[in-house]
Amino acid sequence: MAAYTEIDDAGSYFKAVAYTGTGSGAKVVTGVGFQPDNIFFKLRSGVYAWAGIDSVRGVTSILELDSNGGAATNSNYLASFDSDGFSTTATQDTGTNSSGTYMGFSWKAGTTSGIATNGSTTITPSAYSFNQTAGISIIKYEGNDTSGAKVAHGLGTIPQFAIFKNLDATETWSVYHEKLGNTKYLVMNTTAGSVTTTNRWNDTSPDSVNFTIGNSSAVNVTGEDVIAYCFADVKGYSKFGSYTGYDTDDGPFIYTGFRPALILIKRDSAGAWWLANSTVNPGNLDPITGVLRPNSTAAQTADASETLDILS
């Protein structure tokens, strides 16, 4: 049974903030509404890598969504997670604070002790932050190179979506989606279609306590740390699903139960990831003008073929 029912104020747990870098000193971004535990940064106005930073790894550990590289230590990106946002360093690194325009996608987790385990758990995360109300957990664990290992995820309900990245090695970002099932995974940093293999999820679906992993070095190798961002459906806040395209101008309607602030789409076959948000597209725009590609360093784009109405 889920540990939560519904969120009335979704903005208390996720916020997409657009801001302009200083190019000449530290940038303090407010208006997020909470102290973030995970932020994905992207330069909108130019070509530069995504920067993923979370409170579990700390502000100097940088991951690039569009790259298969491990975590890099860099003290020039983020100075702090603040009570109403975040502060960049004064170094004006292009990843977070040049003279361009940026998006910062922020999530709130916050519980850093008492993660649930059971008799099946074989890996207890070494560090974590989770929020069962918002259906998000950030877990860091060391692999054991054992197929069928079970990692505690902290959500208290079954995850529908999760993103895994080996921090210590050059390995792809591995994405689990409930609608693809436990025999397939997607790659966040490429345009590849879904891949069928047993070595990611061991052909086993997650349960309310544990995520089952295979023995791939991308998710489970002895002596190497992995970070996983796990998500669950929450009424009024988050929804993970699938749909079939029509290949016509008047496409399908996808019901979420709320007006999305962030929309992430990837087709099962080869094709780019597609991310839009209601911060830079506040109305029902045709085409969407603020498309970003998690698999690409490209600037924000607008394409007449990319049409989407963000509805209530």
Coordinates of C-alpha atoms in Angstrom, one line a residue:
M1 CA 0.0 0.0 0.0
A2 CA 1.3 3.5 -0.9
A3 CA 2.6 5.6 1.9
Y4 CA 0.8 8.7 0.6
T5 CA -2.4 9.5 -1.3
E6 CA -2.4 12.9 -3.0
I7 CA -0.5 16.2 -3.1
D8 CA -2.4 19.4 -3.1
D9 CA 0.5 21.7 -3.6
A10 CA 2.8 20.1 -6.1
G11 CA 5.1 23.2 -6.2
S12 CA 6.2 22.3 -2.7
Y13 CA 8.2 19.4 -4.1
F14 CA 9.2 20.2 -7.7
K15 CA 10.0 23.5 -9.5
A16 CA 11.3 24.3 -12.9
V17 CA 13.1 27.7 -12.7
A18 CA 14.3 29.8 -15.6
Y19 CA 17.1 32.2 -14.7
T20 CA 19.9 34.3 -16.4
G21 CA 23.5 33.7 -15.4
T22 CA 25.6 36.6 -14.2
G23 CA 28.7 36.0 -16.1
S24 CA 30.5 38.1 -13.5
G25 CA 29.9 36.7 -10.0
A26 CA 27.8 34.2 -8.0
K27 CA 24.1 33.8 -8.8
V28 CA 21.6 33.4 -6.1
V29 CA 18.4 31.8 -7.4
T30 CA 15.3 32.1 -5.2
G31 CA 11.6 31.4 -5.8
V32 CA 12.0 27.6 -5.8
G33 CA 9.9 27.4 -2.6
F34 CA 11.9 24.7 -0.9
Q35 CA 15.5 23.6 -0.3
P36 CA 16.3 21.3 -3.3
D37 CA 17.9 17.8 -2.9
N38 CA 18.3 17.2 -6.6
I39 CA 18.8 19.7 -9.5
F40 CA 19.4 19.1 -13.2
F41 CA 20.8 22.3 -14.8
K42 CA 20.9 23.1 -18.6
L43 CA 22.1 26.1 -20.5
R44 CA 19.2 27.0 -22.7
S45 CA 20.9 29.6 -24.8
G46 CA 23.9 27.7 -25.9
V47 CA 25.6 24.3 -26.4
Y48 CA 26.8 22.9 -23.1
A49 CA 26.4 19.7 -21.1
W50 CA 23.7 19.0 -18.6
A51 CA 24.8 19.2 -14.9
G52 CA 23.2 16.9 -12.4
I53 CA 23.9 17.7 -8.7
D54 CA 22.2 16.2 -5.6
S55 CA 22.5 16.5 -1.9
V56 CA 23.4 12.8 -1.4
R57 CA 26.7 13.2 -3.4
G58 CA 27.2 16.9 -2.5
V59 CA 27.5 20.1 -4.4
T60 CA 31.0 19.3 -6.0
S61 CA 30.0 16.0 -7.6
I62 CA 28.8 16.6 -11.1
L63 CA 27.1 14.2 -13.5
E64 CA 26.3 15.0 -17.2
L65 CA 23.0 13.5 -18.3
D66 CA 24.1 13.6 -22.0
S67 CA 27.4 11.7 -21.2
N68 CA 28.3 8.2 -20.1
G69 CA 31.2 9.6 -18.0
G70 CA 31.4 9.0 -14.3
A71 CA 30.9 11.7 -11.6
A72 CA 33.5 14.5 -11.8
T73 CA 34.6 16.6 -8.9
N74 CA 34.2 20.3 -9.7
S75 CA 33.8 23.0 -7.1
N76 CA 32.9 25.7 -9.8
Y77 CA 29.2 24.7 -10.4
L78 CA 27.2 25.0 -7.2
A79 CA 28.0 26.6 -3.9
S80 CA 24.9 25.6 -1.9
F81 CA 21.4 24.3 -1.8
D82 CA 19.4 27.1 -0.1
S83 CA 16.1 27.3 1.8
D84 CA 14.3 28.8 -1.2
G85 CA 16.6 27.7 -4.1
F86 CA 20.3 27.5 -4.7
S87 CA 23.5 29.6 -5.2
T88 CA 26.1 29.1 -7.8
T89 CA 29.8 29.8 -7.2
A90 CA 31.4 33.0 -8.3
T91 CA 33.5 31.2 -10.9
Q92 CA 30.8 31.5 -13.7
D93 CA 31.1 27.9 -14.9
T94 CA 29.1 27.5 -18.1
G95 CA 27.3 24.6 -16.6
T96 CA 25.4 26.8 -14.2
N97 CA 26.3 30.4 -14.4
S98 CA 27.7 32.0 -17.6
S99 CA 26.1 35.0 -19.3
G100 CA 23.4 32.8 -20.8
T101 CA 19.9 31.7 -19.9
Y102 CA 19.3 28.5 -17.9
M103 CA 16.8 26.0 -16.6
G104 CA 17.1 24.5 -13.1
F105 CA 14.8 21.5 -12.4
S106 CA 14.6 21.0 -8.7
W107 CA 13.2 18.2 -6.5
K108 CA 12.7 18.0 -2.8
A109 CA 13.5 14.8 -0.9
G110 CA 14.9 15.3 2.6
T111 CA 14.6 12.1 4.7
T112 CA 18.1 10.9 5.3
S113 CA 17.7 8.2 7.9
G114 CA 15.5 5.2 8.6
I115 CA 15.2 3.7 5.1
A116 CA 13.1 0.6 5.2
T117 CA 14.6 -2.8 4.4
N118 CA 13.3 -6.4 4.7
G119 CA 14.5 -9.9 4.6
S120 CA 15.1 -9.7 0.9
T121 CA 17.3 -6.6 0.9
T122 CA 20.9 -7.4 0.0
I123 CA 22.1 -3.8 -0.5
T124 CA 21.3 -1.0 1.9
P125 CA 22.3 2.3 0.4
S126 CA 25.3 4.0 1.9
A127 CA 23.6 7.4 1.6
Y128 CA 20.2 8.5 0.5
S129 CA 17.4 11.2 0.6
F130 CA 13.8 10.3 0.0
N131 CA 10.3 11.8 0.3
Q132 CA 7.5 9.3 0.3
T133 CA 4.9 12.1 0.0
A134 CA 6.4 13.2 -3.3
G135 CA 7.3 9.7 -4.5
I136 CA 11.0 10.4 -5.0
S137 CA 14.2 8.9 -3.6
I138 CA 17.9 9.5 -4.3
I139 CA 19.9 6.4 -3.3
K140 CA 23.7 5.8 -3.5
Y141 CA 24.9 2.3 -3.1
E142 CA 27.9 0.1 -3.8
G143 CA 27.4 -2.8 -6.1
N144 CA 28.1 -6.5 -5.3
D145 CA 28.2 -7.9 -8.8
T146 CA 25.4 -10.3 -8.0
S147 CA 22.5 -10.9 -10.3
G148 CA 19.2 -10.5 -8.4
A149 CA 20.7 -8.1 -5.8
K150 CA 17.9 -6.1 -4.1
V151 CA 18.6 -2.5 -3.2
A152 CA 16.3 -0.6 -0.7
H153 CA 14.8 2.4 -2.5
G154 CA 12.9 4.1 0.4
L155 CA 9.7 5.0 -1.5
G156 CA 7.3 2.8 0.5
T157 CA 5.5 2.0 -2.7
I158 CA 6.4 0.5 -6.1
P159 CA 8.5 2.7 -8.3
Q160 CA 7.3 3.4 -11.9
F161 CA 10.4 5.1 -13.1
A162 CA 14.1 5.1 -12.2
I163 CA 17.4 6.4 -13.5
F164 CA 20.7 4.7 -12.6
K165 CA 24.2 5.9 -13.2
N166 CA 27.6 4.3 -12.2
L167 CA 29.5 7.1 -10.5
D168 CA 33.0 5.6 -10.8
A169 CA 33.1 4.4 -14.4
T170 CA 32.2 5.2 -18.0
E171 CA 28.8 3.5 -18.3
T172 CA 25.5 4.5 -19.8
W173 CA 22.6 6.0 -17.9
S174 CA 20.1 3.1 -17.4
V175 CA 16.4 4.0 -17.3
Y176 CA 13.7 1.7 -15.9
H177 CA 10.0 2.4 -16.9
E178 CA 7.2 0.3 -15.7
K179 CA 5.5 0.3 -19.1
L180 CA 8.5 -1.2 -20.7
G181 CA 8.7 -3.9 -18.1
N182 CA 11.5 -5.6 -16.3
T183 CA 13.2 -7.0 -19.4
K184 CA 14.1 -3.7 -21.0
Y185 CA 15.9 -0.4 -20.3
L186 CA 16.3 2.9 -22.0
V187 CA 19.6 4.9 -22.2
M188 CA 19.3 8.5 -21.1
N189 CA 22.5 9.7 -22.8
T190 CA 21.7 8.4 -26.3
T191 CA 18.9 8.2 -28.8
A192 CA 18.8 4.4 -28.8
G193 CA 15.6 2.5 -28.6
S194 CA 14.9 0.2 -25.7
V195 CA 17.3 -2.6 -25.0
T196 CA 16.3 -6.1 -24.0
T197 CA 18.6 -7.8 -21.5
T198 CA 18.5 -9.5 -18.1
N199 CA 21.5 -7.7 -16.7
R200 CA 19.8 -4.5 -15.7
W201 CA 16.7 -5.5 -13.7
N202 CA 17.2 -9.3 -13.6
D203 CA 13.8 -9.7 -15.3
T204 CA 12.3 -8.7 -11.9
S205 CA 10.0 -5.8 -11.2
P206 CA 10.7 -3.6 -8.1
D207 CA 8.5 -3.9 -5.1
S208 CA 7.5 -1.5 -2.3
V209 CA 10.9 -1.9 -0.5
N210 CA 13.5 -3.0 -3.0
F211 CA 14.7 -2.5 -6.6
T212 CA 16.1 -5.7 -8.1
I213 CA 19.2 -5.3 -10.3
G214 CA 21.3 -7.5 -12.5
N215 CA 25.0 -7.8 -12.7
S216 CA 25.7 -5.2 -15.4
S217 CA 28.6 -2.9 -14.6
A218 CA 26.2 0.0 -15.3
V219 CA 24.2 -0.8 -12.2
N220 CA 26.0 -3.3 -10.1
V221 CA 29.8 -4.0 -9.9
T222 CA 31.8 -4.7 -6.8
G223 CA 33.6 -1.7 -5.4
E224 CA 31.8 0.9 -7.5
D225 CA 29.2 3.4 -6.4
V226 CA 25.9 3.9 -8.2
I227 CA 23.3 6.7 -7.9
A228 CA 19.7 6.0 -8.6
Y229 CA 16.8 8.5 -8.8
C230 CA 13.6 6.6 -8.2
F231 CA 10.0 7.9 -8.8
A232 CA 6.5 6.7 -8.1
D233 CA 3.1 7.9 -9.3
V234 CA 1.5 10.4 -6.9
K235 CA -2.0 11.7 -7.5
G236 CA -2.0 15.3 -8.4
Y237 CA 1.8 15.4 -8.8
S238 CA 3.5 12.8 -10.9
K239 CA 2.4 10.3 -13.6
F240 CA 4.4 7.8 -15.6
G241 CA 2.7 6.1 -18.5
S242 CA 2.8 5.3 -22.2
Y243 CA 0.8 6.1 -25.3
T244 CA 0.7 5.3 -29.0
G245 CA 1.3 8.1 -31.5
Y246 CA -1.1 8.8 -34.4
D247 CA 1.4 10.3 -36.9
T248 CA -1.2 13.0 -37.6
D249 CA -1.5 16.7 -36.7
D250 CA -4.2 16.0 -34.2
G251 CA -2.4 13.6 -31.8
P252 CA -3.5 11.6 -28.8
F253 CA -4.7 13.1 -25.5
I254 CA -2.7 11.8 -22.5
Y255 CA -4.5 12.1 -19.2
T256 CA -2.4 12.8 -16.2
G257 CA -4.9 14.2 -13.7
F258 CA -3.1 17.5 -13.4
R259 CA -1.4 20.2 -15.4
P260 CA 2.2 19.0 -15.9
A261 CA 5.1 21.3 -15.0
L262 CA 7.6 18.9 -16.7
I263 CA 7.0 16.5 -19.5
L264 CA 9.6 13.9 -20.5
I265 CA 9.0 11.7 -23.6
K266 CA 11.1 9.0 -25.2
R267 CA 9.8 6.6 -27.8
D268 CA 10.5 2.9 -27.6
S269 CA 12.4 2.9 -30.9
A270 CA 15.4 5.1 -31.8
G271 CA 14.8 8.8 -31.3
A272 CA 15.8 11.7 -29.2
W273 CA 14.6 12.3 -25.6
W274 CA 12.2 15.2 -25.5
L275 CA 11.7 17.5 -22.5
A276 CA 9.3 20.5 -22.2
N277 CA 8.2 22.5 -19.2
S278 CA 5.4 24.9 -18.4
T279 CA 7.8 27.6 -17.0
V280 CA 9.0 28.5 -20.5
N281 CA 5.8 27.4 -22.1
P282 CA 3.1 28.9 -19.8
G283 CA 0.4 28.7 -22.4
N284 CA -0.8 26.0 -24.8
L285 CA 1.7 26.7 -27.5
D286 CA 2.0 25.2 -31.0
P287 CA 4.8 24.6 -31.5
I288 CA 6.4 24.2 -28.0
T289 CA 9.3 26.7 -28.0
G290 CA 11.3 25.3 -25.0
V291 CA 12.3 21.8 -26.0
L292 CA 15.5 20.4 -24.4
R293 CA 17.1 17.0 -25.1
P294 CA 18.5 15.2 -22.1
N295 CA 20.7 13.1 -24.5
S296 CA 22.2 16.2 -26.0
T297 CA 24.3 19.3 -25.2
A298 CA 22.2 21.3 -27.7
A299 CA 20.6 24.6 -26.8
Q300 CA 16.8 24.9 -26.3
T301 CA 15.1 24.5 -29.7
A302 CA 11.8 25.2 -31.3
D303 CA 10.5 23.0 -34.2
A304 CA 7.3 23.4 -36.1
S305 CA 6.9 19.6 -36.0
E306 CA 7.1 19.5 -32.2
T307 CA 3.6 20.5 -31.2
L308 CA 2.1 20.0 -27.7
D309 CA -0.7 21.5 -25.7
I310 CA -0.1 21.4 -21.9
L311 CA -3.6 21.1 -20.5
S312 CA -5.2 21.3 -17.1

